[in-house]
Tab-separated table of C-alpha atoms in Angstrom:
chain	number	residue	atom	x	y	z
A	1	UNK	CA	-116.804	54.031	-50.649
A	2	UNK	CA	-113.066	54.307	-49.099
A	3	UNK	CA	-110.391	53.974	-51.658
A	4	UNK	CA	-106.779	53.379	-50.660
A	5	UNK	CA	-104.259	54.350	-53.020
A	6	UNK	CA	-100.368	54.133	-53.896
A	7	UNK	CA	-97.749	53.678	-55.920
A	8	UNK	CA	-95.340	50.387	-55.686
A	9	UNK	CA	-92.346	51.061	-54.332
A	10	UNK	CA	-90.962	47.240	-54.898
A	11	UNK	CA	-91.790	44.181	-56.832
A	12	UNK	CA	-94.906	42.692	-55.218
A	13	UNK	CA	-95.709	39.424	-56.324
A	14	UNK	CA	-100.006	38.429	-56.181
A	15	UNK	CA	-100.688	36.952	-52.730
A	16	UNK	CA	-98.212	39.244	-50.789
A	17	UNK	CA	-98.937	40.947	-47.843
A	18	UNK	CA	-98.774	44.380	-48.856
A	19	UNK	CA	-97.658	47.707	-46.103
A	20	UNK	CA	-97.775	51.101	-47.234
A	21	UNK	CA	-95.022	53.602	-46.242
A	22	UNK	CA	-95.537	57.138	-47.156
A	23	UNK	CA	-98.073	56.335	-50.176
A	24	UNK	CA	-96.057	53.435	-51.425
A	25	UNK	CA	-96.563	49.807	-51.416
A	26	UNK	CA	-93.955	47.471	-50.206
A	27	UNK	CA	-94.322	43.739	-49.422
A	28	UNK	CA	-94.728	43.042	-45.834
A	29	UNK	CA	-93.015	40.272	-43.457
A	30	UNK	CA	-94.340	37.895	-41.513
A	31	UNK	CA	-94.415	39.784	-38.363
A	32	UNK	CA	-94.979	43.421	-39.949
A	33	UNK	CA	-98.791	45.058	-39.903
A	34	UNK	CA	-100.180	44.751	-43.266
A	35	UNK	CA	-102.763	46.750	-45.571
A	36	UNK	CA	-103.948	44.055	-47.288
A	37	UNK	CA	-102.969	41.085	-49.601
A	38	UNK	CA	-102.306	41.398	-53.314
A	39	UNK	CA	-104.354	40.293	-55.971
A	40	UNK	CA	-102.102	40.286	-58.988
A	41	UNK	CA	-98.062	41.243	-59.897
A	42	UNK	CA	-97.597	44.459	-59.017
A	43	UNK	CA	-94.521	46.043	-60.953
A	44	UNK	CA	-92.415	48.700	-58.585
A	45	UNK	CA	-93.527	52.578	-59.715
A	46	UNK	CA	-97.314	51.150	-60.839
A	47	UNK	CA	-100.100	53.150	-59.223
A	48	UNK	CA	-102.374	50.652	-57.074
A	49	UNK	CA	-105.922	51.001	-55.090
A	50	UNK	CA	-107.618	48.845	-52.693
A	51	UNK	CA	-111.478	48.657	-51.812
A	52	UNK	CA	-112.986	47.682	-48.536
A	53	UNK	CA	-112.616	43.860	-49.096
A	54	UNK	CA	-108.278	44.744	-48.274
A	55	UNK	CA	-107.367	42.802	-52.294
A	56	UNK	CA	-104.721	45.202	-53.625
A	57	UNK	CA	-104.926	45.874	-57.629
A	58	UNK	CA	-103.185	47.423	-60.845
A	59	UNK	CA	-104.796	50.111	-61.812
A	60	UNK	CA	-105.350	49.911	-65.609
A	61	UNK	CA	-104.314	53.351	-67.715
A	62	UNK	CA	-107.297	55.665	-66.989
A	63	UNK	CA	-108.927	54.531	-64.345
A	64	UNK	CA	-110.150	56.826	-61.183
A	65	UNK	CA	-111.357	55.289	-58.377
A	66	UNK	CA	-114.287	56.571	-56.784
């Protein structure tokens, strides 16, 4: 299963479109190409993943994606 991870470079609020720039996660405009749309708050510096289904997420303290 492919895994996309980052870290949150800005404040992204749940239902954001969310771009990735070098690893980190910004919220996208309108008109920008997006990764995905977030599922929850995302607080800048927190470490994210997304699964196939494109729903960005926290990822809680030890968890590895597989």
């Amino acid at each position: 299963m492919s895994v996309l991870t980052g870290t949150a470079g800005a404040d992204i609020r749940r239902g954001d479109m969310v771009k990735v720039i070098r690893g980190r996660l910004f919220p996208a405009l309108l008109y920008e190409q997006y990764e995905g749309g977030a599922a929850e708050d995302i607080p800048e510096g927190a470490r994210a993943y997304c699964l196939k289904d494109k729903v960005w997420r926290t990822m809680p303290p030890g968890f590895r994606p597989s």
